[in-house]
Coordinates of C-alpha atoms in Angstrom, one line a residue:
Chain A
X1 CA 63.1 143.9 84.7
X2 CA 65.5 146.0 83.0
X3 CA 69.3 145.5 83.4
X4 CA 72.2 148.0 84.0
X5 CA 74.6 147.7 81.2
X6 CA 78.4 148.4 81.7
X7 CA 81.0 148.9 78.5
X8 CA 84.2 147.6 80.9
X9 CA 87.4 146.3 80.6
X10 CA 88.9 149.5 80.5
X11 CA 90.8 148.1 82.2
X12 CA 89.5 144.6 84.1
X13 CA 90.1 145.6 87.3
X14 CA 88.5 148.5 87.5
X15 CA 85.5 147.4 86.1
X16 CA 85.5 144.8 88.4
X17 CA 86.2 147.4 91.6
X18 CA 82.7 149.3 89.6
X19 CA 80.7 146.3 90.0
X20 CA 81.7 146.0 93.4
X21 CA 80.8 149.4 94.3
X22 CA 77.4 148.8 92.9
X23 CA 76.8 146.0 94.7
X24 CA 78.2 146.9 97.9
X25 CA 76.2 150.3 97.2
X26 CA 72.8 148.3 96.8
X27 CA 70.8 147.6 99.9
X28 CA 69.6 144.0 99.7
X29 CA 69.2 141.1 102.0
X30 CA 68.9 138.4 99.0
X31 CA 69.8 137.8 95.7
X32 CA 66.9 138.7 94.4
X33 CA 67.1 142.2 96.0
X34 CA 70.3 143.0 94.3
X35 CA 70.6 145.3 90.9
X36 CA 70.9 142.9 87.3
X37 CA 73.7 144.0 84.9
X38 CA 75.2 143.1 82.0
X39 CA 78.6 143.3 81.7
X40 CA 80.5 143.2 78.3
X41 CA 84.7 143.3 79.9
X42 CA 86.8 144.2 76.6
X43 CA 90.2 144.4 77.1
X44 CA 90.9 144.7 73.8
X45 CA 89.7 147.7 73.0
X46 CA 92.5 150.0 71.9
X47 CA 94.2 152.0 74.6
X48 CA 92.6 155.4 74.9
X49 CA 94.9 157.5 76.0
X50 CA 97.8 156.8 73.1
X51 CA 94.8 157.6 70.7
X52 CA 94.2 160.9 72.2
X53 CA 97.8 162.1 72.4
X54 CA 99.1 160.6 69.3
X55 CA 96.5 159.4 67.1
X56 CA 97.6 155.4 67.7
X57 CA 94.8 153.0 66.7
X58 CA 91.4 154.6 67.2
X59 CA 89.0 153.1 70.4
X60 CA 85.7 153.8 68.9
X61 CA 84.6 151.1 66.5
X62 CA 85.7 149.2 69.0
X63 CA 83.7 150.9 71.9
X64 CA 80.6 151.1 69.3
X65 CA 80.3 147.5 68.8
X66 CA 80.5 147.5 72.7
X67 CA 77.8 149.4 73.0
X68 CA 75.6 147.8 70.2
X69 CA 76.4 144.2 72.1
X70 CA 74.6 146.5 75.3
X71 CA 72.0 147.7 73.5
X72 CA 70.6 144.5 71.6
X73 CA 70.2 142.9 74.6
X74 CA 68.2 145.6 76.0
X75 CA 70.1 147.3 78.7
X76 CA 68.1 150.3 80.5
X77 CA 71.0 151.9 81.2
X78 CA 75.0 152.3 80.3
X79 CA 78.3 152.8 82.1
X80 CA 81.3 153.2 81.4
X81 CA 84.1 152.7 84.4
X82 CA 87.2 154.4 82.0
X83 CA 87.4 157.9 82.2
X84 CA 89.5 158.7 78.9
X85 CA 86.5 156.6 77.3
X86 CA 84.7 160.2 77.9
X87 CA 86.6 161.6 75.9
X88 CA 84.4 159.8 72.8
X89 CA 81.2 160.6 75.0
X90 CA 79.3 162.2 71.8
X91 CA 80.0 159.8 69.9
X92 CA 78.9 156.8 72.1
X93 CA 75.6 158.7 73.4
X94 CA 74.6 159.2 69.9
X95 CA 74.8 155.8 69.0
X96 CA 72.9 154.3 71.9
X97 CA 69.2 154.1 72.6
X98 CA 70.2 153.2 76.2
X99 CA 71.2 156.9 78.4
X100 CA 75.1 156.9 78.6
X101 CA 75.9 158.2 82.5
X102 CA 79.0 160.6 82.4
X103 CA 81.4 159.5 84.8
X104 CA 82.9 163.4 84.8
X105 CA 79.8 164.9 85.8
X106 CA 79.4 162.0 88.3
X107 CA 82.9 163.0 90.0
X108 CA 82.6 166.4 89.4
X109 CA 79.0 167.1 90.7
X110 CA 80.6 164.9 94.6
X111 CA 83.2 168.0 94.9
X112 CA 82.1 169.3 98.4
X113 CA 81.9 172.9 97.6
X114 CA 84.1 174.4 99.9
X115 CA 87.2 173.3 97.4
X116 CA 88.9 176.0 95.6
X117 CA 91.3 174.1 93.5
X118 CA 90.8 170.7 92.6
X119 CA 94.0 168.4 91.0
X120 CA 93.4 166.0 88.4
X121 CA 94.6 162.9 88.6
X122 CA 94.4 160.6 85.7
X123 CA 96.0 159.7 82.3
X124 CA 97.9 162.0 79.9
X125 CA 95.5 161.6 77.1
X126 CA 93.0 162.2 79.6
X127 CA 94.3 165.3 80.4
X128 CA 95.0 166.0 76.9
X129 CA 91.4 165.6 76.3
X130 CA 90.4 168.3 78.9
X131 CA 87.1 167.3 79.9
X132 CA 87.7 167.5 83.5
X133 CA 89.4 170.7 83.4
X134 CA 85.9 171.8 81.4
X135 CA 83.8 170.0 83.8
X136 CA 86.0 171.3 86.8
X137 CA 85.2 175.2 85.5
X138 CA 82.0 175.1 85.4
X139 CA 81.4 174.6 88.7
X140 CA 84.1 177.8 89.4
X141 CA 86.9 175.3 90.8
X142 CA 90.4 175.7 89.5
X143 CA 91.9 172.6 87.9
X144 CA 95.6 171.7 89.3
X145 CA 96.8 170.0 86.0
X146 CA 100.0 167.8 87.4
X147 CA 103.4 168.7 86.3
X148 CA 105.2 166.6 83.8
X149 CA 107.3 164.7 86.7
X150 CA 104.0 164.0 88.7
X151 CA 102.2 162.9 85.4
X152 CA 104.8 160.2 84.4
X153 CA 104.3 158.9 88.0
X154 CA 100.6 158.7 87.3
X155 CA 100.6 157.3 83.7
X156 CA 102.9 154.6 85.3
X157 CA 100.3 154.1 88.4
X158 CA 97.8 153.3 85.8
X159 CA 99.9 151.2 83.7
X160 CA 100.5 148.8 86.6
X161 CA 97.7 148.6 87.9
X162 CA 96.6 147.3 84.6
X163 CA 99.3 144.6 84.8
X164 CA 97.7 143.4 88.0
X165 CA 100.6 145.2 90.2
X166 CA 98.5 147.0 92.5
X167 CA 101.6 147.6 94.7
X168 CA 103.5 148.8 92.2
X169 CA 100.7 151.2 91.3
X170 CA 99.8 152.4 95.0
X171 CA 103.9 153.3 94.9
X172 CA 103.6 155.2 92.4
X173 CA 100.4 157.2 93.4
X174 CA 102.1 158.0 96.4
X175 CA 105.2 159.7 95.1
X176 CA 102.5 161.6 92.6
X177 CA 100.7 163.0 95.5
X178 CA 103.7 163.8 98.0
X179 CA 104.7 166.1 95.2
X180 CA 101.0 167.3 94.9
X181 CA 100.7 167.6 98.8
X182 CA 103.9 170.0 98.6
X183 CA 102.8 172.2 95.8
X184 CA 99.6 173.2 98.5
X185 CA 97.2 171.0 96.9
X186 CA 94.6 169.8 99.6
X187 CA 91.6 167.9 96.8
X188 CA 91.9 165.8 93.7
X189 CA 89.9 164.0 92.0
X190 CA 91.2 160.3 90.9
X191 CA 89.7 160.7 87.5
X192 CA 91.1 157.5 86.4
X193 CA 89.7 154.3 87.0
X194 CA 93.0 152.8 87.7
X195 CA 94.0 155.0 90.4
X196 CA 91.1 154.0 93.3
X197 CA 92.7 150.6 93.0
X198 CA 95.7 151.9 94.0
X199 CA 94.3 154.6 96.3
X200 CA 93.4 151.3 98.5
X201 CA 96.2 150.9 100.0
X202 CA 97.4 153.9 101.1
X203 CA 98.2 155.2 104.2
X204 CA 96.1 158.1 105.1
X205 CA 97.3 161.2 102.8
X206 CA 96.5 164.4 103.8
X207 CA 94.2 165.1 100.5
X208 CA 90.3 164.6 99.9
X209 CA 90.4 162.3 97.3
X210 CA 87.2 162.0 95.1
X211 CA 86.6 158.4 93.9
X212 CA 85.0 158.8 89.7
X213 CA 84.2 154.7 90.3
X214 CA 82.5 155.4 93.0
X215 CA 81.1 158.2 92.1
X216 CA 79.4 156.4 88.9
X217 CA 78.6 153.7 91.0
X218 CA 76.5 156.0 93.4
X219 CA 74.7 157.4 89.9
X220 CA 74.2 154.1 88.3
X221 CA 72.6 152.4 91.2
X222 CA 70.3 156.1 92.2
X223 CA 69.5 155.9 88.5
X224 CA 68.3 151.6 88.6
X225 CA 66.7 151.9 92.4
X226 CA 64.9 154.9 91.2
X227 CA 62.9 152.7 88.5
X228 CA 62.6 149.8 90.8
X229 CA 65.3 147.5 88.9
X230 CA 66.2 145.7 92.2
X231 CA 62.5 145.3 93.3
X232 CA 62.5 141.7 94.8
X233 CA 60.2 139.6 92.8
X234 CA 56.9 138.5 94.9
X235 CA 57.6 135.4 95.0
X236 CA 60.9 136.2 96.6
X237 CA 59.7 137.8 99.1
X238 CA 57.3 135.7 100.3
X239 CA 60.0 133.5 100.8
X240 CA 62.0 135.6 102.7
Chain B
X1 CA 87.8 136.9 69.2
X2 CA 85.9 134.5 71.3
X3 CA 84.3 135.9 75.2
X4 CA 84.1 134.0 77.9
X5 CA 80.5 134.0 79.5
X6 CA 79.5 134.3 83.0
X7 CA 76.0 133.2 84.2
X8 CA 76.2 135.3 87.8
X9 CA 74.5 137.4 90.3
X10 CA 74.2 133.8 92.6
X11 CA 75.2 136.2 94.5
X12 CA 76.6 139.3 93.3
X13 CA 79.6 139.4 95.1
X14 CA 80.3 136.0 94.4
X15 CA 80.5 137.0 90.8
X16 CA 82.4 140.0 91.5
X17 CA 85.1 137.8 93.3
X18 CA 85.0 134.8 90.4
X19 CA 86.0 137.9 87.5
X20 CA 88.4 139.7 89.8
X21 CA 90.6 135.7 90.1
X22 CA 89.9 135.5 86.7
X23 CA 91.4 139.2 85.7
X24 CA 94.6 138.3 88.2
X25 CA 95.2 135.0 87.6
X26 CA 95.8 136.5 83.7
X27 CA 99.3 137.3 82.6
X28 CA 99.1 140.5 81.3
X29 CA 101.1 143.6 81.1
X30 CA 98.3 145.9 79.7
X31 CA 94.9 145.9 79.1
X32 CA 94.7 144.7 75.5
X33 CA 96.1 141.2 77.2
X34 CA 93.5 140.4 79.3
X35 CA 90.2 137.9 78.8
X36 CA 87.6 139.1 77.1
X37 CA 84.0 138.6 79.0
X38 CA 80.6 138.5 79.0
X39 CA 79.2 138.7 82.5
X40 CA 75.2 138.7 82.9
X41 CA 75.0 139.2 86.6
X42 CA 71.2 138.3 86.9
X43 CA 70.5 138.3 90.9
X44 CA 66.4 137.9 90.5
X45 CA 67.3 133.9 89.5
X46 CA 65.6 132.4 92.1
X47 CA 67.3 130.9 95.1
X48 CA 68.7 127.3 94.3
X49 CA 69.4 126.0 97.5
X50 CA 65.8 126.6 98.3
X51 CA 64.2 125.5 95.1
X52 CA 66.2 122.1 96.0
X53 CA 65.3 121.4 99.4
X54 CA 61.4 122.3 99.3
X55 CA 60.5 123.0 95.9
X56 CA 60.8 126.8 96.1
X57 CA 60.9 128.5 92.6
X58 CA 62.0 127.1 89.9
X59 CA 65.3 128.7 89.1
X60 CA 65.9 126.6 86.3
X61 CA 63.9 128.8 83.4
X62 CA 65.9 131.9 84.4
X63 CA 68.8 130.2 84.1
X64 CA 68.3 128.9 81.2
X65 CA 66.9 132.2 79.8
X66 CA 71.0 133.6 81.2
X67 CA 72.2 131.0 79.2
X68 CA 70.1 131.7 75.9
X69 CA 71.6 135.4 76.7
X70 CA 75.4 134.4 76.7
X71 CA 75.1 131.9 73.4
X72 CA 73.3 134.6 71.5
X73 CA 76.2 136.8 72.2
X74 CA 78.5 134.0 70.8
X75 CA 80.2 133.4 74.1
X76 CA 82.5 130.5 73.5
X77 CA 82.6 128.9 77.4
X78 CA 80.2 129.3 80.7
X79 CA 81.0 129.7 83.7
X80 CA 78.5 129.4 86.6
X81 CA 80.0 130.9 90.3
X82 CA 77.7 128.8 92.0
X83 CA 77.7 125.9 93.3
X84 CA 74.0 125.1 94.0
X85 CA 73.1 126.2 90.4
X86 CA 75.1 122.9 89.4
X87 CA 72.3 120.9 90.2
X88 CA 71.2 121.5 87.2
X89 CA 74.2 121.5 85.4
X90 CA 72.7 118.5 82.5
X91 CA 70.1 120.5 82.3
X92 CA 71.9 123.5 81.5
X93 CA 74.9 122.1 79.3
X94 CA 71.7 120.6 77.3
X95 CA 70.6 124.0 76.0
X96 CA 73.7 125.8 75.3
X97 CA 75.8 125.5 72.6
X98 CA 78.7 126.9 74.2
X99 CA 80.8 124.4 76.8
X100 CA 79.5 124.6 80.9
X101 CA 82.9 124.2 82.6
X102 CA 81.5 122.6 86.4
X103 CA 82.7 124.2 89.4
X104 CA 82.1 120.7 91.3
X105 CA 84.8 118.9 89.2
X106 CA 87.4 121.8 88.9
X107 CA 87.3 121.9 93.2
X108 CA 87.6 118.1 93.7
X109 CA 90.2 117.9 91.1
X110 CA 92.3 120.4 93.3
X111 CA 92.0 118.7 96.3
X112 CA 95.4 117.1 97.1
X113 CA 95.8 113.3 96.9
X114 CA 96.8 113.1 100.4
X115 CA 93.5 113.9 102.0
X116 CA 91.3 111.3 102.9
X117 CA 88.3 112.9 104.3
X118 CA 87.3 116.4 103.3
X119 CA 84.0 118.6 104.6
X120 CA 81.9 119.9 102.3
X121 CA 81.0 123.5 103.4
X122 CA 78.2 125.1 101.7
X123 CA 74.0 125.8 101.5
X124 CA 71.3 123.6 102.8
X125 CA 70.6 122.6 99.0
X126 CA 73.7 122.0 97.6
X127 CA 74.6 119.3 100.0
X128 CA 70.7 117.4 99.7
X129 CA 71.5 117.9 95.5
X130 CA 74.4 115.5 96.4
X131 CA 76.6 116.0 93.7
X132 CA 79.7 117.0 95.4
X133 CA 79.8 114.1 98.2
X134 CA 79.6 112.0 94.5
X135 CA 82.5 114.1 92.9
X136 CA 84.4 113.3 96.5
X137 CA 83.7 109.4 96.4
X138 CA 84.2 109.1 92.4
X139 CA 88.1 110.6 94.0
X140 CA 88.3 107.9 96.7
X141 CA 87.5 110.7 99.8
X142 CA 85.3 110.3 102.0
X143 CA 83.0 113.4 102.4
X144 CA 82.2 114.9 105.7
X145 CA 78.6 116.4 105.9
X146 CA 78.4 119.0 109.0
X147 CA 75.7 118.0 111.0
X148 CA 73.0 120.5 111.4
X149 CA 74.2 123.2 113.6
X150 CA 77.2 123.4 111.7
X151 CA 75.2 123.6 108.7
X152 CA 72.8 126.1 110.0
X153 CA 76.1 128.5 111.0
X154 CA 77.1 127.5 107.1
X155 CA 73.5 128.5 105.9
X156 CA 73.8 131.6 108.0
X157 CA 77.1 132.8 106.7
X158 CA 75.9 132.5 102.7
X159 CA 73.0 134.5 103.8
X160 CA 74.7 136.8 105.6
X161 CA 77.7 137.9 102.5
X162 CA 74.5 137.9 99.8
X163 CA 73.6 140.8 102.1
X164 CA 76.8 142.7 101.7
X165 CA 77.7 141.8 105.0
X166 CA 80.6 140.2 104.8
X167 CA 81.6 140.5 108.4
X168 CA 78.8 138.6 109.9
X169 CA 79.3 135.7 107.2
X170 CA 82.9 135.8 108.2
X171 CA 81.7 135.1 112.2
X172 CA 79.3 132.2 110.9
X173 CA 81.9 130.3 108.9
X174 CA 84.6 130.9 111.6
X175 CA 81.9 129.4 114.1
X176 CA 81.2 126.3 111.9
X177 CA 85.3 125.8 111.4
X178 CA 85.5 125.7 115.1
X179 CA 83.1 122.3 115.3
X180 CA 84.4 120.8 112.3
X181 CA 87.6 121.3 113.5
X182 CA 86.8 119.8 116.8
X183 CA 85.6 117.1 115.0
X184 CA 89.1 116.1 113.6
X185 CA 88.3 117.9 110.2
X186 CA 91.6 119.0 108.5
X187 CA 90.6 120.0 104.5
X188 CA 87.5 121.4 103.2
X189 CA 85.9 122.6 100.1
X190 CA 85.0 126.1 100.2
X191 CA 81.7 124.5 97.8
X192 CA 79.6 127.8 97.7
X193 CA 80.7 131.3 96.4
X194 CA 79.8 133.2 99.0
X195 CA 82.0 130.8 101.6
X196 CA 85.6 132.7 100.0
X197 CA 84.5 135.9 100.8
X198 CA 83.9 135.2 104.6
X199 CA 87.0 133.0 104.5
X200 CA 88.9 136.3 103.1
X201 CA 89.2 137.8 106.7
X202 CA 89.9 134.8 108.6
X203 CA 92.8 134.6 110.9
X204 CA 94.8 131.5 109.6
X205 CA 92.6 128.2 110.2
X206 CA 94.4 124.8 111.0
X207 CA 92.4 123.3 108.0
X208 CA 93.2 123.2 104.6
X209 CA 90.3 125.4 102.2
X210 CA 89.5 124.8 98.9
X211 CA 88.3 127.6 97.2
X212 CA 85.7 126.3 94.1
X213 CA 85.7 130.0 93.4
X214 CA 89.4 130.1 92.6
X215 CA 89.0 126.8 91.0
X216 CA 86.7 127.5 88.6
X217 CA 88.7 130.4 88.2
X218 CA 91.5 128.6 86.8
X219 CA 90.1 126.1 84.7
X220 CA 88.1 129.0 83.3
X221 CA 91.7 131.1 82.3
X222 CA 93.2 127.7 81.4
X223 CA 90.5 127.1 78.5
X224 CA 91.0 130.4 77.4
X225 CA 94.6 131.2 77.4
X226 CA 94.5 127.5 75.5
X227 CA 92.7 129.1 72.8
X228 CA 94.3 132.6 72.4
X229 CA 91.7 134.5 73.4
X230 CA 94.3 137.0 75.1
X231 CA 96.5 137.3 72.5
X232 CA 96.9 140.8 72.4
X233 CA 96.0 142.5 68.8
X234 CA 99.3 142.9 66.9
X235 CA 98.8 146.7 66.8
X236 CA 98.4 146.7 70.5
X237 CA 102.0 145.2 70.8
X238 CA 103.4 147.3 68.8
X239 CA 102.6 150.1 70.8
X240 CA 103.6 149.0 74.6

């Protein structure tokens, strides 16, 4: 029985919408029938996105030892619901023994195809980074980076949400996609896993908006199912 | 840096609702000051209400193995979301270096003094294990066993969220309100995990709900905000 692993806290509640996803993604009429996972939630792992834009304190020892903690207790698989965490993908992957699921390739690869330019919504060291606008490319859509005005709406969306003020942070979203919607854009992705916790509670906005949680949900449970990682035990299911 | 351990997947979403009151009942303004956690979400631990009532399974060597898996990884408290896993809490506490806190006593201790009789709503098991009509007497209230088509609705609803379908399990437990409540019932203990989550999208019952969920919650946060384990890194302060 092999166990999904997850590197979370990055920030709480977004790992806790991930597991969610995966659970509520996971067909099962029992306990038994659901996915196992081991979840290590560390908040205090340096913020990712001042490292990337300013070079404040560096993430990755701290994500390392995150990962080690995942790998001596023998996770088949990792996750990671933070997106700027990506931006040290190498880095983590090489480390593991455990396969490292990309959450950009995740989001990217659910893009219907019809979409010619896709906005990015997420931190500034994020953007900074430019995986998604990489990612985004290579599969010929044009990356809509937000303007300075729209990002500090978005940085702040992410900020409250990790303060626990989902209200505050669905506010925010909003104005950041009102200003979106007006500059033509129709698709975004919400590469941030901060911003489908605010996305909640919107009214309907005229924008397809591509969930990255989700998104690595949907690979992380195809990848478990796929090697029988829920498989009810026979005992279980004689009990049924 | 100490973690706080969670022995979950008894059910799934259970678990994912005891982390998400533990990341919100947290004062924190950024990441960095949240809890730190270890969550081994272990579904294939067979069922405990079951093993209890007619020797199904043993649960109690997977449980154990869960809790050999959080005090390797130095956790420094356990919590269990669920409440039929408690009959086996000596057991349990026994093997692990690292403090059990017991859902049981942190939902009877909430209870308010005024109530004099309080129904006990939960699985099949949990109420023949006994231990929370004890917890109830031990506080001078008398505890109100549903009688069994009540119990079978209670039964039903557990069943029903460890499926993912939380709707149906909110239609069982709104069916066995409606007896109890006809049967002069005005507080109850919300004493399995599952029973929150159907109690989420209930229009406003005339009877008081104790959620052990929530309650563990909070003791949980209490025992570690005691202890520091959010203090926020002083690099990380200097910074927001």
């Amino acid at each position: 029985m092999a166990l999904i692993g997850v590197l979370g806290g990055m920030g709480p509640l977004a790992t806790v919408d991930f597991m969610e996803k995966v659970v509520r993604l996971t067909r099962a009429d029992c306990d038994q029938a659901h996915l196992p996972m081991l979840v290590a939630n560390l908040p205090y792992i340096p913020d990712r996105s001042l490292a990337i834009l300013d070079g404040g304190e560096d993430p990755l020892p701290a994500m390392l030892s995150g990962i080690d903690l995942l790998n001596r207790n023998e996770v088949g698989v990792i996750a990671i619901p933070c997106n700027s965490a990506h931006h040290w993908y190498a880095q983590l992957q090489a480390r593991s023994a455990a396969p490292i699921l990309h959450i950009g390739e995740a989001c990217v690869n659910a893009i219907p195809d019809l979409r010619q330019r896709v906005a990015i919504l997420g931190t500034s060291g994020m953007i900074a980074s430019g995986f998604y606008q990489e990612a985004l490319a290579s599969r010929g859509i044009m990356p809509v980076v937000p303007d300075e005005i729209t990002q500090a709406r978005l940085d702040a969306s992410v900020r409250a949400a990790k303060a626990n003020d989902v209200d505050e942070s669905t506010v925010q979203l909003s104005a950041a996609l009102a200003i979106l919607i007006a500059q033509g854009v129709r698709a975004a992705v919400m590469a941030c896993t901060e911003i489908p916790l605010a996305a909640r509670n919107l009214s309907a906005p005229p924008v397809t908006l591509i969930d990255s949680t989700l998104e690595l949900a949907r690979a992380t449970v195809a990848f478990a199912v796929a090697r029988g990682w829920n498989a009810p035990q026979q005992v279980a299911l004689d009990r049924i």
